[in-house]
Coordinates of C-alpha atoms in Angstrom, one line a residue:
Chain Y
M880 CA 68.8 88.6 88.9
T881 CA 72.4 88.5 88.9
S882 CA 72.6 84.7 89.3
L883 CA 70.8 84.5 85.9
H884 CA 73.4 86.6 84.4
K885 CA 76.2 84.7 85.3
P886 CA 76.2 81.6 83.6
G887 CA 75.8 83.4 80.4
A888 CA 78.5 85.8 80.9
A889 CA 81.1 83.0 81.9
T890 CA 80.1 80.6 78.9
G891 CA 80.6 83.8 76.0
P892 CA 84.5 84.0 76.2
R893 CA 84.9 80.5 76.3
T894 CA 83.0 78.9 73.6
D895 CA 85.8 78.2 71.4
R896 CA 87.5 76.3 73.7
P897 CA 85.6 74.8 76.4
R898 CA 84.7 71.0 75.0
R899 CA 88.1 69.6 75.2
R900 CA 89.3 70.9 78.3
R901 CA 85.8 69.9 80.0
V902 CA 86.5 66.5 78.9
G903 CA 89.9 66.5 79.6
T904 CA 89.8 67.5 83.2
G905 CA 86.4 65.2 83.3
G906 CA 83.1 66.5 84.3
R907 CA 81.9 68.5 87.2
R908 CA 85.5 69.3 88.7
G909 CA 86.8 71.1 85.4
V910 CA 89.1 73.6 86.3
P911 CA 90.6 75.7 83.6
L912 CA 94.8 75.8 83.7
P913 CA 94.7 79.7 83.5
L914 CA 92.7 80.0 86.5
L915 CA 93.9 77.1 88.5
L916 CA 97.9 78.3 88.2
P917 CA 97.2 81.9 89.2
G918 CA 94.8 80.7 92.0
L919 CA 97.5 78.6 93.4
L920 CA 100.2 81.1 92.9
A921 CA 97.9 83.5 94.9
L922 CA 97.5 81.0 98.0
A923 CA 101.4 80.4 98.0
F924 CA 101.6 84.1 97.9
L925 CA 99.5 84.4 101.0
L926 CA 100.5 81.6 102.9
L927 CA 104.4 81.5 102.3
P928 CA 105.0 84.5 104.7
L929 CA 103.1 82.9 107.6
V930 CA 104.8 79.7 106.7
A931 CA 108.1 81.3 106.7
L932 CA 107.0 82.8 110.3
L933 CA 106.5 79.1 111.8
I934 CA 109.7 78.2 110.2
R935 CA 111.6 80.8 111.9
A936 CA 110.0 80.5 115.0
P937 CA 112.4 80.2 118.2
W938 CA 110.4 77.3 119.6
R939 CA 112.6 76.4 122.2
S940 CA 112.6 79.6 123.9
L941 CA 108.9 80.1 123.2
P942 CA 107.4 79.2 126.2
G943 CA 109.9 81.6 128.5
R944 CA 109.4 84.2 125.9
L945 CA 105.6 84.2 126.2
S946 CA 105.0 84.0 130.0
S947 CA 106.4 87.4 130.4
T948 CA 104.1 89.5 131.9
E949 CA 104.7 92.3 129.2
V950 CA 103.3 89.9 126.8
W951 CA 100.1 89.0 128.5
Q952 CA 99.4 92.7 129.4
A953 CA 99.9 93.3 125.5
L954 CA 97.7 90.5 124.6
Q955 CA 94.7 91.4 127.0
L956 CA 94.7 94.9 126.1
S957 CA 94.6 94.1 122.6
L958 CA 91.7 92.0 123.0
V959 CA 89.6 93.9 125.2
S960 CA 90.4 97.2 123.2
A961 CA 89.9 95.3 119.9
T962 CA 86.3 94.2 121.4
A963 CA 85.4 97.6 122.8
A964 CA 86.1 99.0 119.2
T965 CA 83.9 96.4 117.7
A966 CA 81.2 97.5 120.2
V967 CA 81.4 101.3 119.4
S968 CA 81.4 100.4 115.7
L969 CA 78.6 98.2 116.2
V970 CA 76.5 101.1 118.3
L971 CA 77.3 103.8 115.8
G972 CA 78.3 102.1 112.6
V973 CA 74.9 99.9 112.2
P974 CA 72.6 103.1 112.3
L975 CA 74.9 105.0 109.9
A976 CA 74.6 102.1 107.6
W977 CA 70.9 102.0 107.9
L978 CA 71.2 105.8 107.0
L979 CA 73.4 104.9 103.8
A980 CA 71.2 102.4 102.8
R981 CA 67.5 103.1 103.6
T982 CA 67.2 107.0 103.5
D983 CA 67.9 109.4 100.5
F984 CA 69.7 112.5 101.2
P985 CA 71.6 115.0 99.4
G986 CA 75.2 114.2 99.0
R987 CA 74.7 110.4 100.3
G988 CA 77.3 109.4 97.4
L989 CA 79.9 111.4 98.8
V990 CA 78.6 110.9 102.5
R991 CA 79.4 106.8 101.7
A992 CA 83.1 107.7 99.8
L993 CA 84.1 109.7 103.2
V994 CA 83.0 106.6 105.2
T995 CA 85.0 104.5 103.4
L996 CA 88.3 106.9 103.9
P997 CA 90.0 105.3 106.6
L998 CA 89.9 102.1 104.6
V999 CA 92.5 103.8 102.3
L1000 CA 94.2 106.2 104.5
P1001 CA 97.6 105.3 105.8
P1002 CA 96.9 104.6 109.3
V1003 CA 99.6 107.1 110.6
V1004 CA 97.7 109.8 108.7
G1005 CA 94.6 108.6 110.5
G1006 CA 96.2 108.8 113.6
V1007 CA 97.5 112.2 113.0
A1008 CA 94.2 113.3 112.1
L1009 CA 92.9 111.9 115.5
L1010 CA 95.4 114.1 117.3
L1011 CA 94.5 117.1 115.7
A1012 CA 90.6 116.7 116.3
L1013 CA 90.8 114.9 119.7
G1014 CA 94.0 115.5 121.0
R1015 CA 94.8 117.6 124.0
N1016 CA 95.2 121.0 121.5
G1017 CA 92.9 119.5 119.0
V1018 CA 89.9 121.0 117.7
I1019 CA 87.3 119.0 120.0
G1020 CA 89.7 117.6 122.2
K1021 CA 90.7 121.2 123.6
W1022 CA 87.1 121.7 125.0
L1023 CA 87.1 118.0 126.3
D1024 CA 90.2 118.9 128.4
A1025 CA 89.1 122.4 129.3
W1026 CA 85.5 121.3 130.2
F1027 CA 85.7 117.9 131.5
G1028 CA 89.5 117.4 132.1
I1029 CA 89.4 114.5 129.5
T1030 CA 92.5 114.0 127.3
L1031 CA 92.6 111.0 125.1
P1032 CA 96.1 110.5 123.9
F1033 CA 98.1 108.0 125.7
T1034 CA 94.9 106.2 127.4
T1035 CA 93.6 103.1 126.7
A1036 CA 90.2 104.9 125.5
G1037 CA 92.7 106.6 123.0
V1038 CA 93.6 103.0 121.9
V1039 CA 89.9 102.2 121.3
I1040 CA 89.0 105.3 119.4
A1041 CA 92.0 104.9 117.1
E1042 CA 90.9 101.2 116.6
A1043 CA 87.5 101.9 116.1
F1044 CA 88.1 104.8 113.6
V1045 CA 90.0 102.5 111.2
A1046 CA 87.9 99.3 111.8
M1047 CA 84.2 101.0 111.6
P1048 CA 84.1 101.4 108.0
F1049 CA 84.6 97.6 107.7
L1050 CA 81.3 97.3 109.8
V1051 CA 79.3 99.9 107.9
I1052 CA 80.3 98.9 104.4
S1053 CA 79.4 95.0 105.3
V1054 CA 76.2 96.0 106.9
E1055 CA 75.0 98.7 104.3
G1056 CA 75.6 95.9 101.7
T1057 CA 73.5 93.4 103.7
L1058 CA 70.9 95.9 104.0
R1059 CA 70.6 96.9 100.2
A1060 CA 70.4 93.0 99.7
A1061 CA 67.7 92.9 102.2
D1062 CA 64.1 93.2 101.0
P1063 CA 62.6 96.5 102.3
R1064 CA 59.2 95.3 101.8
F1065 CA 59.3 93.3 105.0
E1066 CA 60.0 96.7 107.0
E1067 CA 57.1 98.5 104.9
A1068 CA 54.7 95.6 105.6
A1069 CA 55.5 96.1 109.7
T1070 CA 54.9 99.7 109.4
T1071 CA 51.6 99.4 107.5
L1072 CA 50.4 97.2 110.6
G1073 CA 51.3 99.8 112.7
A1074 CA 54.9 99.6 113.7
S1075 CA 57.0 102.9 114.0
R1076 CA 59.8 102.5 112.0
F1077 CA 62.3 102.3 114.7
T1078 CA 60.3 99.3 116.1
A1079 CA 60.5 98.0 112.0
F1080 CA 64.2 98.1 112.4
R1081 CA 64.4 96.4 115.6
R1082 CA 61.9 93.8 115.4
V1083 CA 62.3 92.8 111.7
T1084 CA 65.1 94.8 109.8
L1085 CA 67.9 93.8 112.8
P1086 CA 67.2 90.2 112.9
L1087 CA 67.0 89.9 109.1
I1088 CA 70.5 91.3 108.8
A1089 CA 72.1 89.4 111.7
P1090 CA 74.3 87.5 109.7
G1091 CA 75.4 90.7 108.0
I1092 CA 76.0 92.4 111.0
A1093 CA 78.1 89.6 112.4
A1094 CA 80.1 89.3 109.5
G1095 CA 81.0 93.0 109.6
A1096 CA 81.9 92.6 113.4
V1097 CA 84.4 90.0 112.9
L1098 CA 86.0 91.9 110.4
A1099 CA 85.9 94.9 112.4
W1100 CA 87.3 93.1 115.4
A1101 CA 89.8 91.8 113.2
R1102 CA 91.1 94.8 111.8
A1103 CA 91.3 96.6 115.3
L1104 CA 93.0 93.9 116.8
G1105 CA 95.8 94.4 113.7
E1106 CA 95.7 98.2 114.0
F1107 CA 99.2 99.6 114.4
G1108 CA 99.7 103.0 112.8
A1109 CA 96.9 105.2 113.9
T1110 CA 97.2 103.7 117.7
I1111 CA 101.0 104.2 118.0
T1112 CA 100.4 107.8 116.4
F1113 CA 97.2 108.6 118.6
A1114 CA 97.4 106.9 121.7
G1115 CA 101.3 106.3 122.2
N1116 CA 102.8 103.2 123.6
F1117 CA 103.1 102.3 127.4
P1118 CA 103.0 98.9 128.6
G1119 CA 99.7 98.0 130.3
R1120 CA 97.8 101.2 129.5
T1121 CA 98.2 101.6 125.2
Q1122 CA 100.9 99.2 124.3
T1123 CA 98.8 96.6 121.8
M1124 CA 100.4 93.3 120.7
P1125 CA 101.2 95.0 116.9
L1126 CA 103.0 97.9 119.0
A1127 CA 104.9 95.1 121.2
V1128 CA 105.8 93.5 117.9
Y1129 CA 107.3 96.2 116.1
L1130 CA 109.3 97.5 119.1
A1131 CA 110.5 94.0 120.1
L1132 CA 111.7 94.0 116.6
Q1133 CA 114.1 96.8 117.1
N1134 CA 116.6 95.0 119.3
D1135 CA 115.0 91.5 119.7
P1136 CA 113.6 89.9 116.1
D1137 CA 113.0 86.4 118.0
A1138 CA 110.7 88.0 120.3
A1139 CA 108.9 89.6 117.5
V1140 CA 108.4 86.2 115.8
S1141 CA 107.0 84.9 119.1
L1142 CA 104.9 87.7 119.5
S1143 CA 103.5 87.5 115.7
L1144 CA 103.0 84.0 116.2
V1145 CA 100.9 84.5 119.3
L1146 CA 99.0 87.4 117.2
L1147 CA 98.5 85.3 114.4
T1148 CA 97.0 82.1 116.3
V1149 CA 94.6 84.4 118.0
S1150 CA 93.6 85.6 114.9
I1151 CA 93.3 82.6 112.9
A1152 CA 91.2 81.1 115.6
V1153 CA 88.7 83.6 115.7
L1154 CA 88.4 84.0 111.9
A1155 CA 88.1 80.3 111.4
G1156 CA 85.6 80.1 114.4
L1157 CA 83.6 82.7 113.4
R1158 CA 83.8 82.7 109.5
D1159 CA 82.3 79.4 108.7
R1160 CA 79.4 80.4 111.2
W1161 CA 78.7 83.7 109.9
M1162 CA 79.9 84.9 107.0
T1163 CA 78.8 82.3 104.4
T1164 CA 75.2 82.4 105.9
S1165 CA 74.8 85.8 104.6
Chain O
M1470 CA 90.0 117.0 109.0
T1471 CA 92.3 115.5 105.8
R1472 CA 92.5 119.1 104.7
S1473 CA 94.1 120.0 107.8
V1474 CA 96.4 117.3 107.9
R1475 CA 97.1 117.9 104.4
R1476 CA 98.1 121.7 105.1
T1477 CA 100.4 120.7 108.4
R1478 CA 101.8 118.2 106.2
R1479 CA 102.8 121.1 103.4
M1480 CA 103.7 123.3 106.4
L1481 CA 106.2 120.4 107.6
Q1482 CA 107.5 120.1 104.1
V1483 CA 107.8 124.0 103.6
A1484 CA 109.6 124.1 107.1
G1485 CA 111.9 121.3 106.2
A1486 CA 112.6 123.2 102.8
G1487 CA 113.4 126.5 104.7
A1488 CA 115.8 124.6 107.4
A1489 CA 117.2 123.0 104.6
A1490 CA 117.6 126.3 102.7
L1491 CA 119.2 127.9 105.8
M1492 CA 121.7 124.9 106.1
A1493 CA 122.7 125.1 102.8
L1494 CA 123.3 128.6 103.4
S1495 CA 125.3 128.6 106.6
A1496 CA 127.0 125.6 104.4
C1497 CA 128.0 128.1 101.7
S1498 CA 129.3 130.8 103.9
S1499 CA 131.2 128.4 106.0
S1500 CA 133.1 126.8 103.1
S1501 CA 135.1 129.6 102.6
T1502 CA 136.2 130.0 106.0
S1503 CA 136.9 126.3 106.0
S1504 CA 138.9 126.2 103.0
D1505 CA 142.1 127.2 104.6
S1506 CA 141.6 124.2 107.6
S1507 CA 140.4 121.9 105.2
A1508 CA 143.8 120.8 104.8
T1509 CA 143.0 117.3 105.9
K1510 CA 144.3 114.1 104.0
S1511 CA 140.7 112.8 103.1
D1512 CA 139.2 116.2 101.7
K1513 CA 142.6 116.4 99.6
S1514 CA 141.8 113.1 98.0
S1515 CA 138.3 113.6 97.5
S1516 CA 139.2 116.6 95.0
A1517 CA 142.4 115.1 93.8
S1518 CA 140.4 112.4 92.1
P1519 CA 138.9 114.1 89.5
K1520 CA 137.0 111.4 87.3
L1521 CA 133.9 110.8 90.0
S1522 CA 130.7 109.5 88.2
G1523 CA 127.7 107.5 88.6
D1524 CA 125.3 106.7 91.2
V1525 CA 126.0 106.6 95.0
T1526 CA 123.5 105.0 97.2
V1527 CA 123.8 106.2 100.8
F1528 CA 121.7 104.4 103.7
A1529 CA 121.6 107.2 106.5
A1530 CA 119.9 107.7 109.9
A1531 CA 117.1 109.2 109.7
S1532 CA 118.3 112.1 112.2
L1533 CA 120.9 113.0 109.6
K1534 CA 118.2 113.8 106.7
E1535 CA 118.8 117.5 106.7
S1536 CA 122.5 117.4 106.9
F1537 CA 123.2 114.7 104.4
S1538 CA 120.6 116.2 102.0
T1539 CA 122.8 119.3 101.9
L1540 CA 126.0 117.6 101.7
G1541 CA 124.6 115.2 99.0
K1542 CA 124.0 118.4 97.0
E1543 CA 127.2 120.0 97.7
F1544 CA 128.9 116.8 96.3
E1545 CA 126.9 116.9 93.3
K1546 CA 127.9 120.4 92.6
Q1547 CA 131.4 119.4 92.9
H1548 CA 131.6 116.5 90.9
P1549 CA 129.0 117.1 87.8
G1550 CA 127.9 113.8 86.6
T1551 CA 127.5 112.2 90.1
H1552 CA 124.2 111.6 91.7
V1553 CA 123.5 111.0 95.5
N1554 CA 120.8 108.7 96.4
F1555 CA 119.8 108.7 100.0
N1556 CA 117.6 106.0 101.8
F1557 CA 116.9 107.7 105.4
G1558 CA 115.4 105.6 108.2
G1559 CA 115.5 104.0 111.1
S1560 CA 119.0 102.5 111.7
D1561 CA 117.8 99.1 112.4
S1562 CA 115.8 99.0 109.5
L1563 CA 118.6 100.2 107.5
A1564 CA 121.0 97.5 108.5
A1565 CA 118.5 94.7 107.9
S1566 CA 117.8 95.7 104.3
I1567 CA 121.6 96.0 103.9
T1568 CA 122.1 92.7 105.6
G1569 CA 119.4 91.4 103.3
G1570 CA 121.4 92.3 100.3
A1571 CA 120.2 96.2 99.2
P1572 CA 122.4 97.8 96.8
A1573 CA 124.1 100.5 98.6
D1574 CA 127.2 102.1 98.7
V1575 CA 127.4 104.0 102.0
F1576 CA 125.7 103.4 105.5
A1577 CA 125.8 106.0 108.1
A1578 CA 124.0 104.9 111.3
A1579 CA 123.0 106.5 114.3
S1580 CA 124.6 104.2 116.8
P1581 CA 127.3 101.6 117.1
K1582 CA 125.0 99.0 117.9
T1583 CA 123.3 99.3 114.6
M1584 CA 126.6 99.4 112.6
K1585 CA 127.5 96.3 114.4
I1586 CA 125.0 94.6 112.4
V1587 CA 126.2 95.3 109.5
T1588 CA 129.9 94.7 110.2
D1589 CA 129.3 91.4 111.6
K1590 CA 127.6 89.9 108.9
K1591 CA 130.9 91.3 107.0
D1592 CA 128.9 93.5 104.8
A1593 CA 131.4 96.4 105.2
T1594 CA 134.9 97.2 104.1
G1595 CA 137.6 98.5 106.7
T1596 CA 136.5 99.8 110.0
P1597 CA 133.4 102.2 110.5
A1598 CA 134.3 105.9 110.9
V1599 CA 132.5 108.0 113.8
F1600 CA 132.1 111.0 112.2
V1601 CA 129.5 112.9 114.7
R1602 CA 128.0 112.7 118.0
N1603 CA 124.7 113.2 119.1
Q1604 CA 123.6 114.7 122.6
L1605 CA 120.5 114.6 124.3
E1606 CA 118.3 117.5 124.9
I1607 CA 114.8 118.3 126.6
A1608 CA 112.1 119.5 124.1
T1609 CA 109.5 121.5 125.8
V1610 CA 106.3 123.3 124.0
P1611 CA 107.3 126.9 123.1
G1612 CA 107.7 129.3 126.4
N1613 CA 108.6 126.1 128.6
P1614 CA 105.5 126.9 130.9
H1615 CA 106.1 124.3 133.2
K1616 CA 109.5 125.8 133.7
V1617 CA 111.2 122.7 132.9
A1618 CA 115.0 123.3 133.6
S1619 CA 116.6 120.0 134.3
L1620 CA 116.2 116.4 134.0
K1621 CA 114.9 116.3 137.4
D1622 CA 112.1 118.6 136.6
L1623 CA 110.7 116.1 134.3
T1624 CA 109.7 113.6 137.2
K1625 CA 107.7 116.5 138.6
P1626 CA 104.2 115.0 139.0
G1627 CA 101.4 116.4 136.7
L1628 CA 103.6 116.7 133.7
K1629 CA 103.2 114.5 130.5
I1630 CA 106.6 113.4 129.5
V1631 CA 107.2 111.3 126.2
L1632 CA 110.5 109.1 126.2
C1633 CA 111.6 106.9 122.8
D1634 CA 111.3 103.5 123.7
K1635 CA 114.4 101.6 125.2
T1636 CA 114.8 99.6 122.2
V1637 CA 115.8 102.4 119.8
P1638 CA 118.9 104.2 120.4
C1639 CA 117.1 107.8 121.7
G1640 CA 115.2 105.7 124.3
A1641 CA 118.4 103.6 125.6
A1642 CA 120.6 106.9 126.1
A1643 CA 117.5 108.7 127.7
Q1644 CA 117.3 105.7 130.2
K1645 CA 121.3 105.9 130.2
A1646 CA 121.1 109.8 131.4
L1647 CA 118.4 108.7 134.0
D1648 CA 119.9 105.9 135.3
A1649 CA 123.3 107.9 135.9
S1650 CA 121.5 110.5 137.8
H1651 CA 119.2 108.0 139.6
L1652 CA 116.2 109.4 138.4
K1653 CA 112.7 107.4 138.0
L1654 CA 110.7 108.8 135.3
T1655 CA 107.3 107.5 134.2
P1656 CA 106.4 108.8 130.9
A1657 CA 103.0 109.2 129.4
S1658 CA 104.2 107.0 126.3
Y1659 CA 107.5 105.1 125.0
E1660 CA 107.5 106.3 121.4
Q1661 CA 108.7 104.2 118.4
D1662 CA 111.3 106.9 117.3
V1663 CA 112.8 110.3 118.2
K1664 CA 110.6 111.9 115.8
G1665 CA 107.2 110.3 116.9
A1666 CA 108.7 111.9 120.4
L1667 CA 109.0 115.2 119.1
N1668 CA 105.8 115.1 117.5
K1669 CA 103.8 114.7 120.5
V1670 CA 105.5 117.8 122.0
E1671 CA 105.0 119.5 118.4
L1672 CA 101.5 119.1 118.8
K1673 CA 101.3 120.3 122.4
E1674 CA 100.1 116.8 123.3
A1675 CA 103.1 116.0 125.9
D1676 CA 104.7 118.9 127.8
A1677 CA 108.4 117.9 127.3
A1678 CA 110.0 115.0 125.5
V1679 CA 113.8 113.8 125.7
V1680 CA 115.3 114.0 122.3
Y1681 CA 118.7 114.8 120.2
K1682 CA 119.8 118.2 120.1
T1683 CA 119.7 118.1 116.4
D1684 CA 115.7 117.2 116.3
V1685 CA 115.2 120.4 118.5
K1686 CA 117.0 122.3 115.8
S1687 CA 115.3 120.7 113.0
A1688 CA 111.9 121.5 114.7
G1689 CA 112.8 125.4 114.3
G1690 CA 110.6 127.4 116.7
K1691 CA 107.9 124.4 117.5
V1692 CA 109.8 123.1 120.4
E1693 CA 112.2 124.6 122.6
G1694 CA 115.3 123.0 124.1
V1695 CA 116.5 122.6 127.5
E1696 CA 120.0 121.2 127.7
F1697 CA 121.0 119.0 130.7
P1698 CA 124.3 117.9 132.2
E1699 CA 123.6 114.5 132.3
S1700 CA 123.3 114.4 128.6
A1701 CA 127.0 114.1 128.4
K1702 CA 126.9 110.7 129.9
A1703 CA 124.8 109.3 127.3
I1704 CA 126.3 110.7 124.0
N1705 CA 125.2 108.7 120.7
D1706 CA 128.2 108.1 118.2
Y1707 CA 127.3 108.1 114.4
P1708 CA 129.8 105.5 112.6
I1709 CA 129.7 105.6 108.4
V1710 CA 131.4 103.0 106.5
L1711 CA 132.0 102.0 102.8
L1712 CA 130.0 98.8 102.1
K1713 CA 131.5 95.8 100.8
N1714 CA 129.3 95.2 97.6
A1715 CA 129.3 99.1 96.9
P1716 CA 128.1 99.3 93.3
N1717 CA 130.2 102.6 93.2
A1718 CA 132.7 102.6 95.4
G1719 CA 135.3 105.2 94.1
T1720 CA 132.6 107.8 94.3
A1721 CA 131.3 106.4 97.8
K1722 CA 134.7 106.7 99.2
A1723 CA 134.7 110.5 97.9
F1724 CA 131.3 111.1 99.6
I1725 CA 132.6 110.0 103.0
A1726 CA 135.4 112.0 102.5
L1727 CA 133.2 115.1 102.2
V1728 CA 131.0 114.0 105.3
Q1729 CA 134.5 113.9 107.5
S1730 CA 135.9 117.3 106.0
A1731 CA 136.0 120.3 107.5
E1732 CA 133.2 121.2 105.2
G1733 CA 131.2 118.2 105.9
Q1734 CA 131.7 118.8 109.8
N1735 CA 130.5 122.4 109.4
V1736 CA 127.0 121.7 107.9
L1737 CA 126.7 119.0 110.3
S1738 CA 127.4 121.0 113.3
G1739 CA 125.4 123.7 112.0
A1740 CA 122.6 120.9 112.5
G1741 CA 123.5 120.5 115.8
F1742 CA 125.6 117.6 115.7
L1743 CA 129.1 117.5 118.0
K1744 CA 132.3 116.8 116.2
P1745 CA 133.9 113.5 117.3

């Protein structure tokens, strides 16, 4: 449907100009200048800071800096906690996305808006909110502490929670979008053939939306890996336990900018490797 | 959840405004007594030059927020037509902005080390003057249920302590005090700044934190301060300086003079700072 609309809408406003330009730039690769220039500017804007990071990197002292145990601890913790946060997001987020896409209940619009709130909330606010909810003196945390002796702040579990809080909306939005685009008739056919609704979800819907789930998971993982504000507010900063790479970068910046650049470079490399490796495979197939 | 955040934020704002108002009051009451003792040279010069005008931009350490805001209002009152703009933040990042070319008139840092970043780049005029000092204090949850009475008590097992990270001034000072008394302390977290450490105690997530006296004071009744003698070995100097590219140097000088005057010192010591 939407693909039928696009050509009409696109040619509409261009009718007075297109012929000359198309002839000028030649055939299929007609790129209008008003699109090309801002597009290239955007590309430069997004890439320039990263290039600057590469230029200013203290390459000579890099191996020495990166071989310190603290860096490896932080990197390891970052990778482990981001993966755990993604797992939490998958287990809880996919069902939530299904509820939002396939069921109808009063206030669904509001729930959808609230789900996306962590996307726009300043991460520090998210961290404070988590403290007030799950902290030792928090609304729920008080009982966790009293009944089970569990306190989440200052623990690795706290890091995972902070990251999942910020990253899960990415997964939910992505999966919900895929679910809406997927044809519900397959599920209906399965249920008329005798499958329960959960079986239909498991055997029919889940394989159908797998690329969307994978794309959402990659996004959530990348967001979790870069999470800073909520983590330092809720989980604190202790090397080996709650100090992830972004925290290490921030604190290194206070007295050793070169170290911060080196750490940033590691985080950048890991992020690019994962995004490039997974994006082509998963994100375009949906 | 967000509503409660907003509510606490509003409460914090109200508390902050209350504290500022209190300080303003104390400043007013003390100004009458200080008038006789304020015969210092700098104070004279500030009142002697009547034609001050325009905006002054002051970059100041976050810990100076309450007292400098009070002094800013006082300055504007003394010199109608002037306006003092503040940029409060971590001394490191402020220094980075100044060396990066931020159009500021005055820089007040929380440590000589951060001031050195600016003087090394030749962005300051003259030598920075230490105008206050800040001493560490232990902040505990109200009522001090764990009976923390000394720095050594913080090393008791089972206590949740937070310190500032060693990379920021308050953390470096805490480490100095611990080292001087041969104590080893494993905190639950190394916070990114002194307010982060204080917040963890205010929210009762940590049992105690090592912060500045001024932070304990600005927190009102939400934390309880415990002084410890070792803090004398780790006192932080706060230098202030006029910047080279100051857009409004004349008025900026007068503001620095106010900070150093007896009146300014009264406001600052009211906030918990020590005299240099």
